[in-house]
PDB file of C-alpha atoms in Angstrom:
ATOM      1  CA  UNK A   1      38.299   7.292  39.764  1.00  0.00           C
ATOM      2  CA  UNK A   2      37.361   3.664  39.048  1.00  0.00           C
ATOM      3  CA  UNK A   3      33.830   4.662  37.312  1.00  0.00           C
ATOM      4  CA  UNK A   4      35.580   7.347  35.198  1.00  0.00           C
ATOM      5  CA  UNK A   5      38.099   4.910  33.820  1.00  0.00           C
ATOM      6  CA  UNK A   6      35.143   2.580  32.825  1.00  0.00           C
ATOM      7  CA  UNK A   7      33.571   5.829  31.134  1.00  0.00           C
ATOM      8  CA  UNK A   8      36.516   7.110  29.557  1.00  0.00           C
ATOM      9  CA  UNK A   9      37.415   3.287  28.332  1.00  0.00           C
ATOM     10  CA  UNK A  10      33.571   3.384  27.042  1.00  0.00           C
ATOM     11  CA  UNK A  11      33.398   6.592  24.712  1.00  0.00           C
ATOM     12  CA  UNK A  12      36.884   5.271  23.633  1.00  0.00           C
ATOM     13  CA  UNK A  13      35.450   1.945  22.212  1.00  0.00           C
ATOM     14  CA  UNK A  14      32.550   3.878  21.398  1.00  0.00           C
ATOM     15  CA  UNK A  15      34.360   6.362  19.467  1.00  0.00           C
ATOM     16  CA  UNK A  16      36.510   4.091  17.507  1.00  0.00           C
ATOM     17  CA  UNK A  17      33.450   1.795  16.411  1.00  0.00           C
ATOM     18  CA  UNK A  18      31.920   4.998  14.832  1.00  0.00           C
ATOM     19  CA  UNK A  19      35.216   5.405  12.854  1.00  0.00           C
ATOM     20  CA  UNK A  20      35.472   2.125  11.598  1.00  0.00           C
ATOM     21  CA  UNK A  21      32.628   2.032  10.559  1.00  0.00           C
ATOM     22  CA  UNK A  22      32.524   5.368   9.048  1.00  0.00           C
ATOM     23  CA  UNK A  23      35.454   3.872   7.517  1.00  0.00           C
ATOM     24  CA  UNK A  24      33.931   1.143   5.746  1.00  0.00           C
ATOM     25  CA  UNK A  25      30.840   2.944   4.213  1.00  0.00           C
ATOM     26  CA  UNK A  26      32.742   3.423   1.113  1.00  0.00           C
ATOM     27  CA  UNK A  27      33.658  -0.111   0.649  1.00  0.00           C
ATOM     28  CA  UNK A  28      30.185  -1.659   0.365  1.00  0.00           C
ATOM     29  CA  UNK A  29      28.171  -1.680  -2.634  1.00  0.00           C
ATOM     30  CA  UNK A  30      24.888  -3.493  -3.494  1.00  0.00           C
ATOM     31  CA  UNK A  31      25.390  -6.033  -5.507  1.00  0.00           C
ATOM     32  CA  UNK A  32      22.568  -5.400  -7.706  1.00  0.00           C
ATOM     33  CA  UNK A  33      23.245  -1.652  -7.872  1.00  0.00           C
ATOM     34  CA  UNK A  34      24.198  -0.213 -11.050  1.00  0.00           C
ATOM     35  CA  UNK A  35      28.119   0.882 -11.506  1.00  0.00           C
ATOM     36  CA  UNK A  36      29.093   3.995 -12.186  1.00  0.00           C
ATOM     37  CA  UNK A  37      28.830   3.619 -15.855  1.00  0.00           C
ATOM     38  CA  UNK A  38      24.840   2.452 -14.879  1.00  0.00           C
ATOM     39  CA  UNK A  39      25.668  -1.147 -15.946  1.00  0.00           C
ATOM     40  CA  UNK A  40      23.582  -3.483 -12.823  1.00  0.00           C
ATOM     41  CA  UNK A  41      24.329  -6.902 -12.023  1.00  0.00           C
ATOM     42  CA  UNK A  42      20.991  -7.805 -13.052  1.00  0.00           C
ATOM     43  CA  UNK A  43      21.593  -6.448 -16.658  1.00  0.00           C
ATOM     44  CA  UNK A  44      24.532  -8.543 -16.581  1.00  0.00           C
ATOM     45  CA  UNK A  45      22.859 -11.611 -15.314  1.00  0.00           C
ATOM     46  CA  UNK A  46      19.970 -11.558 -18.082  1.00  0.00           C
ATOM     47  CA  UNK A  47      22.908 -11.560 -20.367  1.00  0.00           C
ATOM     48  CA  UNK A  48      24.085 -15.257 -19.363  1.00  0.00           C
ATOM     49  CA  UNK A  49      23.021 -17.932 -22.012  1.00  0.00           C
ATOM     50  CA  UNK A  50      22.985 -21.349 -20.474  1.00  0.00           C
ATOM     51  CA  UNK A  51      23.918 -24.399 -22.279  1.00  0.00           C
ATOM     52  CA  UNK A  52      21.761 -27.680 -22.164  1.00  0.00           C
ATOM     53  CA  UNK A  53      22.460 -30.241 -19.626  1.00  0.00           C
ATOM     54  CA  UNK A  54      22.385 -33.853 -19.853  1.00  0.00           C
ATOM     55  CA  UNK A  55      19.804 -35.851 -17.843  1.00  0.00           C
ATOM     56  CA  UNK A  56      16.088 -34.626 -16.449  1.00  0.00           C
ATOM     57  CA  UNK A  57      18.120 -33.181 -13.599  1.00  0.00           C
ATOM     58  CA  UNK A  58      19.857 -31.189 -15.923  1.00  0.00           C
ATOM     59  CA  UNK A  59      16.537 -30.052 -17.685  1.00  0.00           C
ATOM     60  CA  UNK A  60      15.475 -28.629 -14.052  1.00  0.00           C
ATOM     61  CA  UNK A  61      18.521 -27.045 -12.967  1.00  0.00           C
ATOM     62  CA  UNK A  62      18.496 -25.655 -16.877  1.00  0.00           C
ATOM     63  CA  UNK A  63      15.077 -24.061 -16.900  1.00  0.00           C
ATOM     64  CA  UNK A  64      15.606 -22.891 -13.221  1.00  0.00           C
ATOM     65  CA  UNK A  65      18.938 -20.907 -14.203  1.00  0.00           C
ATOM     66  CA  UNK A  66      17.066 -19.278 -17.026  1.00  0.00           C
ATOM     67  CA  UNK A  67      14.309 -18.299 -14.532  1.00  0.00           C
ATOM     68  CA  UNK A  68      16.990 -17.035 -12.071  1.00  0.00           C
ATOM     69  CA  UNK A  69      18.689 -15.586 -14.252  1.00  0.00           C
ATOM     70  CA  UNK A  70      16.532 -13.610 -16.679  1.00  0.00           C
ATOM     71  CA  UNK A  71      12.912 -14.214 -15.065  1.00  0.00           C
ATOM     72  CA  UNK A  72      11.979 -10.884 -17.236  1.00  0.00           C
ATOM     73  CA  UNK A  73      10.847 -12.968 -20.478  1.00  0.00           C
ATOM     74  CA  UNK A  74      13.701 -10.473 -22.500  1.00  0.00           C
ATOM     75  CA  UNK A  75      16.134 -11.700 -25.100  1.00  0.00           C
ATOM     76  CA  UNK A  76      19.113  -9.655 -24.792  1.00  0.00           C
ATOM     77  CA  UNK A  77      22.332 -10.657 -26.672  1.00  0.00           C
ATOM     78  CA  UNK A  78      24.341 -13.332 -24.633  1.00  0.00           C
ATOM     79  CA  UNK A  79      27.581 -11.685 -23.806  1.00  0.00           C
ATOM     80  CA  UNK A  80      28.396 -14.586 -21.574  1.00  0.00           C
ATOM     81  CA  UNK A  81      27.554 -18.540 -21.542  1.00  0.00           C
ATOM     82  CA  UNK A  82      26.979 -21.060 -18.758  1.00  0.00           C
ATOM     83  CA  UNK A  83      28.268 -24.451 -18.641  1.00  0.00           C
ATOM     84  CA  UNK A  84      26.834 -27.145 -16.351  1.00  0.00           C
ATOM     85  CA  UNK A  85      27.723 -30.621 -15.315  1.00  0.00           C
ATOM     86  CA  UNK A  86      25.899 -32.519 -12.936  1.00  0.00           C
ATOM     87  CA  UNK A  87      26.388 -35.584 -10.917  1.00  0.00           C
ATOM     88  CA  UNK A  88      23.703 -37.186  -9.370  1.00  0.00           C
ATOM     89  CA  UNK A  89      23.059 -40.014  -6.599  1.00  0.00           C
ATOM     90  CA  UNK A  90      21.205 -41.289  -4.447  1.00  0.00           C
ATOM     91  CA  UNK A  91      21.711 -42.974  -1.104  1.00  0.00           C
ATOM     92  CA  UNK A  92      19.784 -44.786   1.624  1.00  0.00           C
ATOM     93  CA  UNK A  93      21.256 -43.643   5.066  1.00  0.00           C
ATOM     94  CA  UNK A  94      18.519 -45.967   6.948  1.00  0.00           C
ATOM     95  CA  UNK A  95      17.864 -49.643   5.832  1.00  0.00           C
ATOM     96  CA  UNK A  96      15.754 -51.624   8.228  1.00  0.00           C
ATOM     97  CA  UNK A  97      17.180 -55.086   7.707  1.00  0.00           C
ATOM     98  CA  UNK A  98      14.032 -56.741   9.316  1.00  0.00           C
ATOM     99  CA  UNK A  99      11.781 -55.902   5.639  1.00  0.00           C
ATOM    100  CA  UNK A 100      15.533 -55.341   3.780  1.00  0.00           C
ATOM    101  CA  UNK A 101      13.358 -52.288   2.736  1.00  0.00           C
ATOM    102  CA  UNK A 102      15.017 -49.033   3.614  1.00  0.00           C
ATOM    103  CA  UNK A 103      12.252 -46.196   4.941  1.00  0.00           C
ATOM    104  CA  UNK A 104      14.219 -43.174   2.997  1.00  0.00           C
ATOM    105  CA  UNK A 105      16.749 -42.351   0.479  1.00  0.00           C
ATOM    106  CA  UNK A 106      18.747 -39.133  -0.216  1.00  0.00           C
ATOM    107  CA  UNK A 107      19.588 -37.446  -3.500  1.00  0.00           C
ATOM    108  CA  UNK A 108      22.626 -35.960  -3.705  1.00  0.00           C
ATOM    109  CA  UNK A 109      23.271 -33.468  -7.201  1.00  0.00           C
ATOM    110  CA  UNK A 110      27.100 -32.106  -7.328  1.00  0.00           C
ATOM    111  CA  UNK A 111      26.779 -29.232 -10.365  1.00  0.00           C
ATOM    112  CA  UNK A 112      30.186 -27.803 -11.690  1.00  0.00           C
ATOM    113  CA  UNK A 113      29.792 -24.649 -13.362  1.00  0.00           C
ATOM    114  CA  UNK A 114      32.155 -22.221 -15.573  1.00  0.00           C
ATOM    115  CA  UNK A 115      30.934 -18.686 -16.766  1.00  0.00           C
ATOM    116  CA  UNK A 116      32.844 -17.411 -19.738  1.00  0.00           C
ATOM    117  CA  UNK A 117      32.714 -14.397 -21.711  1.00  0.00           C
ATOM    118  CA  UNK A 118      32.045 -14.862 -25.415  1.00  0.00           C
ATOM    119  CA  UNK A 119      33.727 -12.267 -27.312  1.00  0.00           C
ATOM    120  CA  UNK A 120      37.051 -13.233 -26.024  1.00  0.00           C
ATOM    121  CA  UNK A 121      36.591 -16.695 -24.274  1.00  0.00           C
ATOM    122  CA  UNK A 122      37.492 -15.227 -20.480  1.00  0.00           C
ATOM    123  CA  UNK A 123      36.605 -17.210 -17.667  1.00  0.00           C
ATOM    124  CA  UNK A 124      35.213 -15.115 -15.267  1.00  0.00           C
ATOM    125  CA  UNK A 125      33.357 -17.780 -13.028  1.00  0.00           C
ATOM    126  CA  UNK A 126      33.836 -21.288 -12.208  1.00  0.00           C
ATOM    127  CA  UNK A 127      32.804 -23.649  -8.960  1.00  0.00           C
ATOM    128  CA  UNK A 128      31.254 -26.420  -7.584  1.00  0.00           C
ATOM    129  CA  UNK A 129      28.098 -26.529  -5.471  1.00  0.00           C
ATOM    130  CA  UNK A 130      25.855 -29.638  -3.982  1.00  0.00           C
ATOM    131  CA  UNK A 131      22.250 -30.296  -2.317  1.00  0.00           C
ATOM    132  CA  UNK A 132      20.796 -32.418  -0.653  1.00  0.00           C
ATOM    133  CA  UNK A 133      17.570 -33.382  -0.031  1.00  0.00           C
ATOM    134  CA  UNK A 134      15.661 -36.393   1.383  1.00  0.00           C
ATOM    135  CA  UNK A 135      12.760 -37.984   0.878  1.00  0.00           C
ATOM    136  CA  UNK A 136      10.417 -41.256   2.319  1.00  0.00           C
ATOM    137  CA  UNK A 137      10.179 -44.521   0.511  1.00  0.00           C
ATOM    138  CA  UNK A 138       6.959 -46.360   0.130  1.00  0.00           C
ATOM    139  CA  UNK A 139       6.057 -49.966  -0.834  1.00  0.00           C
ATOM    140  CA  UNK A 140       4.217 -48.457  -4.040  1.00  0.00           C
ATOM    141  CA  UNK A 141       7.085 -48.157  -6.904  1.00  0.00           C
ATOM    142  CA  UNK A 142       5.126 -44.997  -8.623  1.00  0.00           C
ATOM    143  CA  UNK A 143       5.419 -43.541  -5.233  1.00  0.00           C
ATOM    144  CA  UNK A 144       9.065 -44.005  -4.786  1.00  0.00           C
ATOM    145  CA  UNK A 145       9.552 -42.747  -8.530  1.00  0.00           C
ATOM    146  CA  UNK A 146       7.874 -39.051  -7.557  1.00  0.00           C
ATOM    147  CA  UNK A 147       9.264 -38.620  -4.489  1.00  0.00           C
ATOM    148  CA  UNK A 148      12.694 -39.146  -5.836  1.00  0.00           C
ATOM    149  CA  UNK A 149      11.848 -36.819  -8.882  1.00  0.00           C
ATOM    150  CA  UNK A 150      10.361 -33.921  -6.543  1.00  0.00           C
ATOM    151  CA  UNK A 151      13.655 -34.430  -4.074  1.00  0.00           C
ATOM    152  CA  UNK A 152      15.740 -33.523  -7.129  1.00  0.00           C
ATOM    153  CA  UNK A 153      13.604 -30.570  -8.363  1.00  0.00           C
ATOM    154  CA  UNK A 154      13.764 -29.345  -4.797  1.00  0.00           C
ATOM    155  CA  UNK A 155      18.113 -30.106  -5.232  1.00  0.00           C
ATOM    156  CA  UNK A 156      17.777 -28.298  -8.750  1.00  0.00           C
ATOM    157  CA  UNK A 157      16.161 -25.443  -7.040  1.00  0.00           C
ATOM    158  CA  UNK A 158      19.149 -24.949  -4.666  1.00  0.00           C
ATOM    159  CA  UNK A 159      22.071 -25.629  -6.795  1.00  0.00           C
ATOM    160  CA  UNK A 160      19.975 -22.687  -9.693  1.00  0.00           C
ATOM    161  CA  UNK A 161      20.245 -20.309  -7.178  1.00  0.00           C
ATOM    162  CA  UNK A 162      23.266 -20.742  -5.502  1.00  0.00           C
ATOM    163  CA  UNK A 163      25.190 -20.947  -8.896  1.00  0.00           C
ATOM    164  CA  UNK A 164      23.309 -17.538  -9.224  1.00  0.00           C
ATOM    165  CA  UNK A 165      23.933 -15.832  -6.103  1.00  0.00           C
ATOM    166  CA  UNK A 166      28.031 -16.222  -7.259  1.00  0.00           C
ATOM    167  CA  UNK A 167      27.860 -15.456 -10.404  1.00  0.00           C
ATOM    168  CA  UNK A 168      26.223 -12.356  -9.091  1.00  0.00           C
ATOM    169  CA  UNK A 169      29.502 -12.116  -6.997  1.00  0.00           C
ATOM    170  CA  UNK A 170      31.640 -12.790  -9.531  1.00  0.00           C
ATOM    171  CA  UNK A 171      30.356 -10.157 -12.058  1.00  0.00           C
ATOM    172  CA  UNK A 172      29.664  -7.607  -9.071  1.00  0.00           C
ATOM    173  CA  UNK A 173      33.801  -7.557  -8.253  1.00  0.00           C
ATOM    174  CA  UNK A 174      34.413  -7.545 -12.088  1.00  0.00           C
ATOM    175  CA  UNK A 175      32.671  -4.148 -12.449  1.00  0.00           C
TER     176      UNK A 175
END
């Protein structure tokens, strides 16, 4: 009696797994896809125009959106624009006060972002993200310089595609 409870309890849980999940097959779409008036996120994206951005940060997480955005090289008509700030620091978590030299620093970038339509001046996006990324400080200054340069490429990197990746969202829930 015991091992046909456990059986019966089993198709049970089985069973109702199956149906949620039948259940939720309608509710997921890619976000890529196309619609069903065969308008895709992509298309969408490629239609972004991003505006400049202050500091040589800027100029990286700038070109990288573009990239991200439209890496296809096409010039569609910009039905939507891109605002970026940045703000940009950089700390030294370990400082060896034996040299008063500290052996690495961190660069912080904070972007703020707002996606608006341009026809009508709609916001349809707007957030905040932040990376972070480390690097090792030597005793030669042009050393120092390039490592902190390459930390915030790698941070303008990040912050490009995760002010992609919900835009993406953004325009996906829109459709």
């Amino acid at each position: 009696m015991l091992l046909f409870n456990i059986a019966l309890k089993q198709r049970v849980s089985l069973t109702f797994i199956a149906l949620s999940l039948f259940m939720l097959t309608g509710c997921i779409e890619p976000m890529y896809g196309p619609n069903v008036n065969g308008v895709s996120t992509a298309t969408e994206l490629q239609a972004i125009e991003v505006d400049e951005i202050n500091d040589r940060t800027g100029h990286y997480v700038r070109n990288e959106l573009i990239y991200a955005l439209n890496g296809t090289g096409s010039t569609p008509t910009p039905r939507y624009r891109l605002k970026v700030t940045l703000s940009e620091r950089v700390q030294t978590p370990i400082y060896n006060a034996q040299t008063a030299f500290s052996s690495s620093a961190t660069v912080v970038v904070i972007a703020q972002y707002t996606l608006i339509s341009l026809p009508d001046k709609v916001e349809i996006s707007k957030g905040s993200t932040e990376s972070i990324a480390s690097y090792d400080r030597f005793t030669a200054r042009f050393a120092n310089v390039r490592a902190s340069r390459d930390a915030a490429i790698r941070d303008a990197k990040v912050i490009a595609e995760n002010i992609r990746t919900r835009i993406a969202m953004d325009l996906a829930a829109r459709r």
